[in-house]
Coordinates of C-alpha atoms in Angstrom, one line a residue:
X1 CA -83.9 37.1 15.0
X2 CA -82.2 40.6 16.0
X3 CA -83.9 40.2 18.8
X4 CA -82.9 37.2 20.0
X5 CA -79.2 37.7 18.8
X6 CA -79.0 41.1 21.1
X7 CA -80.6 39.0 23.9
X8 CA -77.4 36.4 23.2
X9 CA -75.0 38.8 23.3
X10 CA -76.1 40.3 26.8
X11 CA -77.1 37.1 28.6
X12 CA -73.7 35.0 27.5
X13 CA -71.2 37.7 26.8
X14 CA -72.4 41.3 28.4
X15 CA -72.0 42.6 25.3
X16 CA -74.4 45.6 25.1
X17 CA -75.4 45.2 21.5
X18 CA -75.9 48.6 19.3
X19 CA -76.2 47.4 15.8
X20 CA -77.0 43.7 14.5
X21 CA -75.2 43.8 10.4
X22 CA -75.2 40.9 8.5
X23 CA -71.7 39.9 6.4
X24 CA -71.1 37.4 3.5
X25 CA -70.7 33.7 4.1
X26 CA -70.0 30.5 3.3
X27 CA -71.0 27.9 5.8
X28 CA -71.7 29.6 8.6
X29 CA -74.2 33.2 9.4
X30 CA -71.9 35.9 10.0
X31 CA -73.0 39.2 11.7
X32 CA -71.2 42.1 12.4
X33 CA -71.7 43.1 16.1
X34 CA -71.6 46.7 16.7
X35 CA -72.1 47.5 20.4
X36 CA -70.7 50.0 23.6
X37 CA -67.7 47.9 23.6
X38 CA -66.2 47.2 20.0
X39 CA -66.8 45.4 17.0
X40 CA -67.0 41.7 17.2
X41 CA -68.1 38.8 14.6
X42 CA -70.9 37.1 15.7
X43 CA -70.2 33.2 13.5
X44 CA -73.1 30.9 14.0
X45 CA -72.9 27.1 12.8
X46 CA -76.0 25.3 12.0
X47 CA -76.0 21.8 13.6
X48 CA -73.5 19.7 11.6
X49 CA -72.1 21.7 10.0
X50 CA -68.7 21.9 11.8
X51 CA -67.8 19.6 14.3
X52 CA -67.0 20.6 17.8
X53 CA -63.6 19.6 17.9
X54 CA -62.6 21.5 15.0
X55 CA -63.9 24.8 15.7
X56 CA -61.6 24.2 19.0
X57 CA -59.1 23.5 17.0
X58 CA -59.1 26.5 14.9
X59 CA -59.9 29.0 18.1
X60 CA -56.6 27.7 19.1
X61 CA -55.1 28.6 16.2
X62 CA -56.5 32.0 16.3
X63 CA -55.5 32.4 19.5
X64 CA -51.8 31.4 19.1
X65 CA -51.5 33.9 15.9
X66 CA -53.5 36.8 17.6
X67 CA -51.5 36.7 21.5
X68 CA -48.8 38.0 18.8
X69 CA -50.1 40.2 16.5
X70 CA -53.7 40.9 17.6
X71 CA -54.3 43.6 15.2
X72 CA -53.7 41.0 12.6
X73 CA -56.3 37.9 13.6
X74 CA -59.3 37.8 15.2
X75 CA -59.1 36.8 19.1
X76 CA -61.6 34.0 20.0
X77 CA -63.7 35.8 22.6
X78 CA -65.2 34.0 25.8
X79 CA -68.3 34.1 27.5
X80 CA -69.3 35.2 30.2
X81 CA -69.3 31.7 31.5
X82 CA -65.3 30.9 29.9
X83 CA -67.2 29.2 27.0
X84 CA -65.6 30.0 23.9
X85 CA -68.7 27.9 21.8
X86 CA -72.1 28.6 22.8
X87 CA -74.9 26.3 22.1
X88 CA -77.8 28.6 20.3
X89 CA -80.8 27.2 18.9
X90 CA -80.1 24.2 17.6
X91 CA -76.1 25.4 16.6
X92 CA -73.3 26.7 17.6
X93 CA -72.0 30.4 18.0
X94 CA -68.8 31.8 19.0
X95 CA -67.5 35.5 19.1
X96 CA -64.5 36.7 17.8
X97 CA -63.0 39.9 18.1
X98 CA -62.9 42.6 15.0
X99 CA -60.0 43.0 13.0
X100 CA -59.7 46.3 11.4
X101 CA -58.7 46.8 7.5
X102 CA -59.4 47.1 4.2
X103 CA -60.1 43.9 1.8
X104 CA -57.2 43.7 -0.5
X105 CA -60.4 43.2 -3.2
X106 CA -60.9 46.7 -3.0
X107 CA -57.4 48.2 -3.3
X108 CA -54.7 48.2 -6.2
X109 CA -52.4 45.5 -6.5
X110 CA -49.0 47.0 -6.7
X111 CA -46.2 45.1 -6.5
X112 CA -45.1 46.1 -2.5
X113 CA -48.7 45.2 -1.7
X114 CA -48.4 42.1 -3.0
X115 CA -44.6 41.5 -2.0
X116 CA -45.9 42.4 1.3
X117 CA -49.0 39.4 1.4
X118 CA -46.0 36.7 0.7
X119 CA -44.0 37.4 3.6
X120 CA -47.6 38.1 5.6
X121 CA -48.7 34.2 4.4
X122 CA -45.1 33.2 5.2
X123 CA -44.7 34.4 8.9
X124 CA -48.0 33.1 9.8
X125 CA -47.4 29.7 8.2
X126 CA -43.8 29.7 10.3
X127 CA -46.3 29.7 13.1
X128 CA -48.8 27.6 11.9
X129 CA -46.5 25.1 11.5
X130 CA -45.6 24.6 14.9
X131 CA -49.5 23.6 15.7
X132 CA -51.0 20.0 16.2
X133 CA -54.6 19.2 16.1
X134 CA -55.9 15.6 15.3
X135 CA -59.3 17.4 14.3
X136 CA -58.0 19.4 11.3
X137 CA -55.7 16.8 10.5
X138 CA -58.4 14.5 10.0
X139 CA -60.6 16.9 8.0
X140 CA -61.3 16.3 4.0
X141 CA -62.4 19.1 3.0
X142 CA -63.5 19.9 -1.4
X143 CA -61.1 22.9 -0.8
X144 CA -58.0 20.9 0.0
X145 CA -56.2 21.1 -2.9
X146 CA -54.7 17.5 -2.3
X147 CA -58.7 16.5 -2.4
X148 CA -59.4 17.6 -5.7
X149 CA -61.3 14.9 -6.6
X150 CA -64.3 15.5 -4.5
X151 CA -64.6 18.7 -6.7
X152 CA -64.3 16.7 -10.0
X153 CA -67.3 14.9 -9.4
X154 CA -69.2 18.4 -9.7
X155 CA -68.1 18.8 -13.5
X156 CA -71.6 18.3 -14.7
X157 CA -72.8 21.0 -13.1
X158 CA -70.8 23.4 -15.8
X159 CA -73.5 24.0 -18.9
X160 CA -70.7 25.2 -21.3
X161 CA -69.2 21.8 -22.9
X162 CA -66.0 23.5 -23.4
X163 CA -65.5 25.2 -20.1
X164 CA -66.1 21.6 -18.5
X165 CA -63.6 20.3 -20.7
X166 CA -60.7 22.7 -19.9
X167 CA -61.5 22.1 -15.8
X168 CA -61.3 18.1 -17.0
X169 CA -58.1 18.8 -18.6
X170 CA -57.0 20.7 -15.8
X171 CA -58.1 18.0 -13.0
X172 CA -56.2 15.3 -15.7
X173 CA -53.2 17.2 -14.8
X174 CA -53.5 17.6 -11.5
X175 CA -53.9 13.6 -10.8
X176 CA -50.4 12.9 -13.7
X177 CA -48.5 15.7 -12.5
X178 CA -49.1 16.7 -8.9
X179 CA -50.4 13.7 -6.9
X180 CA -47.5 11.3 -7.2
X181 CA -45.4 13.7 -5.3
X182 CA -47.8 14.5 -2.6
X183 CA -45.8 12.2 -0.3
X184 CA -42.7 14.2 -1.1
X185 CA -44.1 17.8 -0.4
X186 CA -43.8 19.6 3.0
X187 CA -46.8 19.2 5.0
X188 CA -48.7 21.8 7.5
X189 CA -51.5 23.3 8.9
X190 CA -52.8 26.1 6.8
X191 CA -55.3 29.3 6.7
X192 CA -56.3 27.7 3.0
X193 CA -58.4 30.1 1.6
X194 CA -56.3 33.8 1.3
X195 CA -58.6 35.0 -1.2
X196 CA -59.2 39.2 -1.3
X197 CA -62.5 38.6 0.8
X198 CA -60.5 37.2 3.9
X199 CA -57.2 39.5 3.0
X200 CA -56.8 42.8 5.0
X201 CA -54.9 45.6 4.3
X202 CA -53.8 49.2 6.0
X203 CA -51.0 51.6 4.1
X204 CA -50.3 49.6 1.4
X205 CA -49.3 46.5 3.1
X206 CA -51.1 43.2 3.8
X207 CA -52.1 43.8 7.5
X208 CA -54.6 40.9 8.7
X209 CA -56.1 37.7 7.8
X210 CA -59.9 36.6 8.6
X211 CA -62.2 33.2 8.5
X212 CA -60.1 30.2 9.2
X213 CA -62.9 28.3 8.3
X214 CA -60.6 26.3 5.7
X215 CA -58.1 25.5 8.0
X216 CA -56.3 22.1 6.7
X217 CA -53.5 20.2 7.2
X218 CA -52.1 20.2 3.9
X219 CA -48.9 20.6 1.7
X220 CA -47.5 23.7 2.4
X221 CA -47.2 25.4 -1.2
X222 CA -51.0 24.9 -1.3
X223 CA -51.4 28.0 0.7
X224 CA -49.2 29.9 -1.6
X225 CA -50.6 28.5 -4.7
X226 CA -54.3 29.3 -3.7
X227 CA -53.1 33.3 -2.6
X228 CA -51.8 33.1 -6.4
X229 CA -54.8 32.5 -7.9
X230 CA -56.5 35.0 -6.8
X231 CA -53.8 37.7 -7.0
X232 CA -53.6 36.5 -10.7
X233 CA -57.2 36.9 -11.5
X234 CA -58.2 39.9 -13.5
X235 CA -54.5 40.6 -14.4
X236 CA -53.0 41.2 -18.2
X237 CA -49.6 39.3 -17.4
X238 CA -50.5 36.3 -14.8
X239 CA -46.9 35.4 -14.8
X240 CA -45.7 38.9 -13.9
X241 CA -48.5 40.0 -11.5
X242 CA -47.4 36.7 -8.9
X243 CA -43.8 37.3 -9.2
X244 CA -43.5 40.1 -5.8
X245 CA -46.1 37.6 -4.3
X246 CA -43.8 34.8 -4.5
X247 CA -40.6 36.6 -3.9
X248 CA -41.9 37.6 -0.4
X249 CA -42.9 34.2 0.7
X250 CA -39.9 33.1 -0.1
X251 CA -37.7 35.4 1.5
X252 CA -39.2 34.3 4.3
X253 CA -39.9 30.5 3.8
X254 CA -37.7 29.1 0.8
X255 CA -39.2 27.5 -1.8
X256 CA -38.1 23.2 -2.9
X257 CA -37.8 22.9 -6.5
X258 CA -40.5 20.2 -6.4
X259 CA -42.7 22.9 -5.1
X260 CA -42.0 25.1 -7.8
X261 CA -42.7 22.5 -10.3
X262 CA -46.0 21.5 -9.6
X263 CA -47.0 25.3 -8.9
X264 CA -48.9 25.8 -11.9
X265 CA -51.0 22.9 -11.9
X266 CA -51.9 23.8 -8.3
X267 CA -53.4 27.0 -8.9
X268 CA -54.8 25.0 -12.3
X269 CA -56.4 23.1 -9.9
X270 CA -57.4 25.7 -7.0
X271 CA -59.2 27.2 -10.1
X272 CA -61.1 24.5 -11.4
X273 CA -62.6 23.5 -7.7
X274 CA -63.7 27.1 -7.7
X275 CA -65.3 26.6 -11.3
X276 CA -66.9 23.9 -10.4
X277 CA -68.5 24.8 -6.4
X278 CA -69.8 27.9 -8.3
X279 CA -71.4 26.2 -10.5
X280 CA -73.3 23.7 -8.0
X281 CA -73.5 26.5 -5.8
X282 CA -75.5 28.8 -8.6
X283 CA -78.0 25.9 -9.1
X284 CA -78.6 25.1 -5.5
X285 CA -78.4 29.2 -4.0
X286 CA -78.7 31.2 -7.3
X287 CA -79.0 34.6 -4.5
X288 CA -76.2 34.0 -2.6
X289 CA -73.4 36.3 -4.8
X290 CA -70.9 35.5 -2.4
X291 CA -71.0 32.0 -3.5
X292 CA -70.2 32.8 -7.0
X293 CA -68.0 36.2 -6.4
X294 CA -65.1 35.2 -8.3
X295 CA -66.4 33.1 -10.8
X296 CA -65.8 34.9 -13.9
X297 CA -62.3 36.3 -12.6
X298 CA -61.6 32.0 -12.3
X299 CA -62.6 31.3 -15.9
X300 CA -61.2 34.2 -17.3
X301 CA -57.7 33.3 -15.7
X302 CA -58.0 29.5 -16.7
X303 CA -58.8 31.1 -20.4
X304 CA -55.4 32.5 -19.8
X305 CA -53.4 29.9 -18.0
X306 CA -53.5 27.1 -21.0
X307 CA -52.2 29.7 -23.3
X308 CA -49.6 29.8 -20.7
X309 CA -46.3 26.8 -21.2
X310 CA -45.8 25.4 -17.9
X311 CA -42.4 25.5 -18.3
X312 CA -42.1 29.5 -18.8
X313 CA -44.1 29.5 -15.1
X314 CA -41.8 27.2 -14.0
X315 CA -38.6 28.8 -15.3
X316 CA -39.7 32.4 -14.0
X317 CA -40.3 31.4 -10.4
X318 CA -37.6 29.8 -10.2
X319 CA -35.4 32.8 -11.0
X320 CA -37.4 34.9 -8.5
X321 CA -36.5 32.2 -5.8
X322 CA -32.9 32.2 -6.6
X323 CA -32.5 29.0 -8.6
X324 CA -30.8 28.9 -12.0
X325 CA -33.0 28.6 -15.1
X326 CA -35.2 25.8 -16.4
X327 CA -34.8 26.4 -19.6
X328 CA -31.4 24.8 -21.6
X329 CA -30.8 25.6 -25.2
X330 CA -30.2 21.6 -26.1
X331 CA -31.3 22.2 -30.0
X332 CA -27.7 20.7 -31.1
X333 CA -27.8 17.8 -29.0
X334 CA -31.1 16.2 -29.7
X335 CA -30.5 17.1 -33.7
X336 CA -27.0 15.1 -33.2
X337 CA -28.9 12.6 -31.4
X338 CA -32.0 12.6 -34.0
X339 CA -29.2 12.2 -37.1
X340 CA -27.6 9.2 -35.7
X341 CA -30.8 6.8 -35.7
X342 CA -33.0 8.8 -38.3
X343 CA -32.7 9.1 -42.1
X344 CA -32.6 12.6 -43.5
X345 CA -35.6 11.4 -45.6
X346 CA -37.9 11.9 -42.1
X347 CA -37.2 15.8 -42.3
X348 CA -37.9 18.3 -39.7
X349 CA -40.1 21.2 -40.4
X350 CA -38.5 24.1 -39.8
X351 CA -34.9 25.4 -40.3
X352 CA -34.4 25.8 -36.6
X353 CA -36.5 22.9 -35.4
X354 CA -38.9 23.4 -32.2
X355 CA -38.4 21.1 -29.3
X356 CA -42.1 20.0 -28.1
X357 CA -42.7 19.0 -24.6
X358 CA -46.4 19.0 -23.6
X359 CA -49.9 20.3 -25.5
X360 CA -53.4 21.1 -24.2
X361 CA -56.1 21.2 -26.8
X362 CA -55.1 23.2 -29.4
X363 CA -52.1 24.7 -27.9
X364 CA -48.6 22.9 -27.9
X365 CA -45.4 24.1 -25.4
X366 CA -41.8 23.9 -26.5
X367 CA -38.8 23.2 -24.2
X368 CA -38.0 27.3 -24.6
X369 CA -41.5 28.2 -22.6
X370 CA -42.7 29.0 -25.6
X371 CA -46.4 28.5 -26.5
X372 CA -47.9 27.8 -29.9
X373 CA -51.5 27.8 -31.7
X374 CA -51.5 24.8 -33.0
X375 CA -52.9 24.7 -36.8
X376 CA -50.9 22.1 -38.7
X377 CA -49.7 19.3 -36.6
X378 CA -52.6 16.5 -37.7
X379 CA -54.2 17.8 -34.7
X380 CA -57.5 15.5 -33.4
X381 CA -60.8 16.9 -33.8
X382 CA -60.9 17.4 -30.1
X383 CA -57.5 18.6 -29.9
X384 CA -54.4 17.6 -27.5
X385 CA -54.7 15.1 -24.6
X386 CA -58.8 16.1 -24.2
X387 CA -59.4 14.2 -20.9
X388 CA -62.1 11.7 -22.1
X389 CA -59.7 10.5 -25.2
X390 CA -57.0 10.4 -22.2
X391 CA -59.2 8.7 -20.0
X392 CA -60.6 6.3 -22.7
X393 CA -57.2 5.1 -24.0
X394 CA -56.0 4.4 -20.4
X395 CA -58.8 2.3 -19.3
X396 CA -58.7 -0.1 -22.9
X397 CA -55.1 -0.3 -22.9
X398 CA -55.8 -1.7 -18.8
X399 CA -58.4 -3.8 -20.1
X400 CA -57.1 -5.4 -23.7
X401 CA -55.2 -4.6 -26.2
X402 CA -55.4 -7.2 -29.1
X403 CA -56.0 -7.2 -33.2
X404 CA -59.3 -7.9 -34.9
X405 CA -58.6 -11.8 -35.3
X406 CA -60.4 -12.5 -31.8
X407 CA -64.1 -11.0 -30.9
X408 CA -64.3 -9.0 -28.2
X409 CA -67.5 -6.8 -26.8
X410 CA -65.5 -3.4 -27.6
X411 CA -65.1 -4.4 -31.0
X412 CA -68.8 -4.9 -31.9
X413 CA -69.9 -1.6 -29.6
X414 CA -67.6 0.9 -31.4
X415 CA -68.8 -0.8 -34.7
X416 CA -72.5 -0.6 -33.9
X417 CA -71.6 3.3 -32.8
X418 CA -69.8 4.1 -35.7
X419 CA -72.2 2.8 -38.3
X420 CA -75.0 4.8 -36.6
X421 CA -73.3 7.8 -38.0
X422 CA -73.2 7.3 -41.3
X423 CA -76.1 6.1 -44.2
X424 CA -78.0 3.1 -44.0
X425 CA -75.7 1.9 -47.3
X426 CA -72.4 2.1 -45.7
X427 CA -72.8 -1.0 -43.5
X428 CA -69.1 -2.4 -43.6
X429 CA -66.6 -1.2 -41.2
X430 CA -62.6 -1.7 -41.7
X431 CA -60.4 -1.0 -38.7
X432 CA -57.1 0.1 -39.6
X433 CA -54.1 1.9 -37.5
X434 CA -53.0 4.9 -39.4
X435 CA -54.5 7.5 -42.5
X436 CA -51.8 6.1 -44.8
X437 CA -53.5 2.4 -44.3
X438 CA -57.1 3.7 -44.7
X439 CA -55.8 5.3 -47.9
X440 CA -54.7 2.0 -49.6
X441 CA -56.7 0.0 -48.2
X442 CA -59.7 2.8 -49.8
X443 CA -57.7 2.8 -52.9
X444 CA -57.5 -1.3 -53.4
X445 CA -61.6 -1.6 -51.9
X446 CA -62.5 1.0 -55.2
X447 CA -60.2 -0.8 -57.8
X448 CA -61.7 -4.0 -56.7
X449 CA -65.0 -2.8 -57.0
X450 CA -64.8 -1.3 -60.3
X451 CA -61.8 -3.1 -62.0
X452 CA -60.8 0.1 -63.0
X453 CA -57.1 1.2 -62.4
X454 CA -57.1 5.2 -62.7
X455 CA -57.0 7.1 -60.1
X456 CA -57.7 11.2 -59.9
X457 CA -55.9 13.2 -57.2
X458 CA -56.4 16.8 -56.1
X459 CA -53.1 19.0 -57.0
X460 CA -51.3 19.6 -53.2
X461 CA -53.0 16.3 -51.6
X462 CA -50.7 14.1 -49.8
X463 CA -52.4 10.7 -48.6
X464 CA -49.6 8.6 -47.0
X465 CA -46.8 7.3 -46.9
X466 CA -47.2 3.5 -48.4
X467 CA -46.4 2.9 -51.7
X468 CA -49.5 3.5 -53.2
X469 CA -49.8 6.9 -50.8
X470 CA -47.3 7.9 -52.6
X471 CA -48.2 7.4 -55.9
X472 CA -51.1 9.3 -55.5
X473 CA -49.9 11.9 -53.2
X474 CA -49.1 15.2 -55.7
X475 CA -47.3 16.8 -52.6
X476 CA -45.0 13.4 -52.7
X477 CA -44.6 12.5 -56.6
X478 CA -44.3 16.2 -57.5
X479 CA -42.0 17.3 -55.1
X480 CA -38.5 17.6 -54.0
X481 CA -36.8 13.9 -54.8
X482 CA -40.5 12.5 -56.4
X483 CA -40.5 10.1 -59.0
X484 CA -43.4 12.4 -61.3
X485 CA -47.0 11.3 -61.8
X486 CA -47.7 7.8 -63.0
X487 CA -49.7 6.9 -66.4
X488 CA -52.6 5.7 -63.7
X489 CA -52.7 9.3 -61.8
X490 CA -55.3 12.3 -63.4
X491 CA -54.5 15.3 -61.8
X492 CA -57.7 17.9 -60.5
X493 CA -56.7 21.6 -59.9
X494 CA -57.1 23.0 -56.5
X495 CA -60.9 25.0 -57.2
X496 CA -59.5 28.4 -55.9
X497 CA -62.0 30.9 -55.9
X498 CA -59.7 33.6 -54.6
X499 CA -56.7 33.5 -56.9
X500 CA -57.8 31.3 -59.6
X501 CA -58.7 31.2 -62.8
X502 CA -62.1 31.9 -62.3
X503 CA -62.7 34.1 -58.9
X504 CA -66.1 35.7 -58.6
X505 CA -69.4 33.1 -57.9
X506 CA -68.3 30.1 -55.8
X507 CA -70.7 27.9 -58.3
X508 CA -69.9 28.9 -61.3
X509 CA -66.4 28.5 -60.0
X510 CA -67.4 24.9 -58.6
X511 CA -68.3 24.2 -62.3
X512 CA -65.9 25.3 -64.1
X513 CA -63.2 23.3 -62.0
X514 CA -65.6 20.4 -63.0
X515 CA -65.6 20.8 -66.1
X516 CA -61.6 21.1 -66.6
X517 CA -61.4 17.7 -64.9
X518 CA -63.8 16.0 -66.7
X519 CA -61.7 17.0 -69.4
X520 CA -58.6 15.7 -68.1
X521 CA -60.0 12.3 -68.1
X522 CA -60.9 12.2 -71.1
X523 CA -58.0 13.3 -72.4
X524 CA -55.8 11.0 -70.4
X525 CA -58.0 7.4 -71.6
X526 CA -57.7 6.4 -67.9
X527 CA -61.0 4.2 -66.4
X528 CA -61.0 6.1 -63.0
X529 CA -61.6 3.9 -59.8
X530 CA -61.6 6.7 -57.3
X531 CA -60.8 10.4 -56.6
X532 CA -59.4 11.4 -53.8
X533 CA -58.8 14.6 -52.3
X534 CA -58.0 16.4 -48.7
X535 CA -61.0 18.5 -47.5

C-alpha cells in the first residue's frame, strides 16, 4: 500500500515522498506525508463515504480561511493536473497542506489558552459565515447537534442501564428545551467538531484548526457549545473551567440570550451523541482507540453536569457576557402570593422556604442555582422526570385519558402486568389516584373482611391525608394541632435497634418489639383489622 501511495504522490502531485505515517481517523485514512518538499496530509475517502460535492465544498472553505491565515488551516493542495480530488482505487484522495502545532490535548488548559480558543472559534466563524454551499447545507450529519435524534436511536448500544438512562434524560431535554427554538437561533456554516484532537496550539495560544470533515450548516452556538465540552471534560469546576472560553468568543461574536439559555442542554447533548457513537463504535471497531478517545472524559462530565442546576450555568455565562443576572431573590413574592389562595394548614417545610424549578432523577434545582440531593420529597422509585415515565405519560395522555367505568385495552394490560408481580393469591387489582386513597381504601377492604374495627399503627407513620389517614396517622393525631389517638388506634413502637430499648442482635430486638405489641393489644381489648406501617 506504501508503495502505491509513494507512486500517487509522484505521478499526480511530484511530491517526492520520504516517509508514508499513518494518523487517527474517523471516516476517512489519514497519512502523514513526509517528503523533500513539506509535510502534507494525505485524506483518502472510500467510495461513498463523502460525496463529491461536499468535499468541494469544504476545500473551499479551507481555502477561504487559509489565503488568510495559512499557518492556521490546511491549504487544499492541487495536482499536478489542477485536480484538487483525485480518483484512487476505487475512492477519493485529496492533499492538504501541513499545519504546524501542538494538540491542545496535550498542553495545560489555563485560562489565556482557553480565552485565546474563543476568540480563535469566533474569527473563523465571522468568516465562515460569509460562505454558501448547497452541499453542506443539505448534509444531516449524527454530529449536528440540531440532529440529535439520529444518535438517540443508538441508546441500546450502552450496557450500563443507568448510563443509558442519564443520555435518555439528557436527549428528553434536548427535544423540550432546545428544539422549539431552533428556528429562532442564528444559523451558519461551522468547523463542528473543535475537540483537542483537531485543536492546535503554539505559545500558549490557540494557533490552528484541522479536519473539517464535520463541516455543517448549523446554529451557530453549536460550535461553541461542542468546544465547551470538551474543554470541560476532565475539569474539577465545569462551570469555571468554560468561563475564559466563552468570554473570548464573545468578545468577538456576542452572545443572544436565547443562546445562552439553551447552552447547557447543548453540550448535554453534544455529550450524549458522543456516549452513544462510542458505544456503537466499540462493538462494531473495538481497535480503533480513536473512536472511543474521549469516552470516559464524556461520562465523567455528564456524571457531573446533572449535579449541575441549569440555572447556575445559565446565570454565570451570562455575567461573563455582560448581561445582568438570572437569578432574582422573589422568596417574598411567591410566599405573599402562596398566602392569599392557601391555608396556613398546607405548611411549607422549611423556615426559609426553597423555590423548586426543575429535577433530574434524584437531584432537584432551585430558582437560586442551587442543587439538592433529593432524599425526602416522595421521590419515584426511578426518580425525577426518568425519560420512559416522561415518555409513557405523554403518549397515554395523547391517546385516553378516562376512569375505570369504561374498558379499555391499557387497562387490562397494566393489570395482567401488575399481577404477574405479585403471588398467585393476590388476584384483585384496585386502581386508585393517590397513597392517601390506597390507604382507606386498604383500611375499609381489611375491616370488611374481618368485621374487626381496631387498627395498629407504627409510632411516626403518616398515611394520608383523608379522614381515616388521619386517624391512623401518629405523625397527624399526635402532632402539632392533632386531635390524640382514637379508642380504635394501638400504637407499635418504632423497633430501633440503635437507640432503643433493646440495641444489640437485630432478632432478639425484632422479638422483643413483638412482644411489646402483642401486649398492647391485649391490653387495649381492640379486635385488630390491620397494621399498618411505613417501611
Amino acid at each position: 500500500m506504501q508503495t502505491r501511495i509513494i507512486d500517487l504522490l509522484e505521478e499526480h502531485y511530484g511530491v517526492q515522498t520520504l516517509a508514508v505515517i499513518p494518523v487517527d481517523g474517523y471516516e476517512s485514512e489519514n497519512l502523514r506525508i513526509e517528503s523533500d518538499s513539506g509535510r502534507f496530509v494525505l485524506k483518502i475517502y472510500r467510495t461513498g463515504s463523502r460525496k463529491r460535492e461536499v468535499l468541494m465544498a469544504e476545500n473551499d472553505v479551507m481555502r477561504k480561511l487559509s489565503s488568510r491565515r495559512p499557518e492556521s488551516f490546511s491549504m487544499p493542495v492541487s495536482s499536478i493536473g489542477g485536480e484538487e480530488l483525485v480518483q484512487f482505487e476505487g475512492g477519493i484522495v485529496r492533499l492538504l497542506s501541513f499545519v504546524e502545532g501542538e494538540f491542545l490535548a496535550d498542553v495545560e488548559h489555563t485560562d489565556t489558552l482557553l480565552h485565546s480558543f474563543g476568540r480563535f472559534l469566533a474569527g473563523m466563524n465571522v468568516e465562515m459565515r460569509e460562505c454558501e454551499s448547497s452541499a453542506i447545507e443539505a448534509r444531516r450529519i449524527d454530529w449536528d447537534l440540531q440532529y440529535a435524534g439520529n444518535s438517540e436511536r443508538l441508546l441500546p448500544f450502552i450496557a450500563d442501564a443507568g448510563d443509558r438512562g442519564l443520555a435518555e434524560y439528557f436527549f428528553m431535554q434536548n427535544r423540550e428545551v432546545v428544539e422549539p427554538h431552533l428556528s429562532e437561533l442564528r444559523f451558519s456554516m461551522i468547523h463542528g467538531d473543535a475537540n483537542p484532537y483537531n485543536v492546535l496550539t503554539k505559545n500558549g495560544e490557540v494557533s490552528g484548526i484541522i479536519d473539517f470533515g464535520d463541516i455543517c450548516h448549523s446554529p451557530l452556538i453549536n460550535e461553541l457549545a461542542v468546544a465547551a465540552t470538551y474543554s470541560m471534560m476532565d475539569k474539577a469546576d465545569p462551570v469555571a473551567a468554560v468561563r475564559p472560553l466563552v468570554e473570548g468568543y464573545s468578545r468577538v461574536i456576542p452572545l443572544t440570550e436565547l443562546e445562552l439559555k439553551l447552552f447547557y442542554h447543548l453540550v448535554a447533548t453534544r455529550l450524549c451523541i458522543s456516549v452513544c457513537k462510542s458505544a456503537q463504535a466499540s462493538l462494531a471497531n473495538p481497535q480503533n482507540a480513536y473512536l472511543t478517545i474521549s469516552e470516559q472524559a464524556a461520562w465523567r462530565l455528564l456524571h457531573q453536569w446533572i449535579r449541575i442546576n441549569p440555572a447556575l450555568f445559565e446565570d454565570r455565562l451570562r455575567k461573563v457576557c455582560g448581561y445582568d443576572s438570572y437569578i432574582r431573590d422573589t422568596l417574598a413574592d411567591d410566599l405573599t402570593r402562596r398566602r392569599q389562595h392557601t391555608s396556613s394548614a398546607l405548611s411549607l417545610q422549611f423556615a426559609t422556604p426553597i423555590k423548586m424549578q426543575r429535577a433530574a432523577f434524584q437531584y432537584m434545582y432551585d430558582s437560586r442555582g442551587n442543587t439538592f440531593l433529593d432524599c425526602y420529597n416522595n421521590i419515584p422509585q426511578v426518580g425525577h422526570c426518568h425519560p420512559r415515565v416522561v415518555r409513557a405519560g405523554q403518549r397515554a395522555m395523547a391517546q385516553l385519558n378516562t376512569n375505570t367505568r369504561y374498558l379499555s385495552d391499557i387497562y387490562n394490560e397494566y393489570t395482567d402486568r401488575l399481577l404477574k408481580k405479585f403471588p398467585p393469591s393476590l388476584d384483585r387489582v384496585f386502581f386508585v389516584n393517590s397513597g392517601s386513597a390506597a390507604t382507606d381504601l386498604a383500611i375499609r377492604l381489611a375491616m370488611s373482611h374481618s368485621h374487626n374495627r381496631g387498627v395498629a399503627v407504627m409510632q411516626y407513620g403518616y398515611h394520608g391525608n383523608t379522614k381515616l389517614g388521619i386517624d391512623i396517622s401518629h405523625y397527624k393525631y399526635n402532632g402539632r394541632g392533632g386531635s390524640g389517638k382514637s379508642a380504635s388506634i394501638v400504637e407499635a413502637e418504632l423497633p430501633d435497634t440503635y437507640r432503643g430499648d433493646f440495641p444489640g442482635n437485630e432478632d432478639v430486638t425484632a422479638a422483643r418489639y413483638a412482644e411489646r405489641l402483642e401486649s398492647a393489644v391485649r391490653a387495649s381489648g381492640l379486635n385488630v383489622a390491620a397494621f399498618i406501617a411505613e417501611p
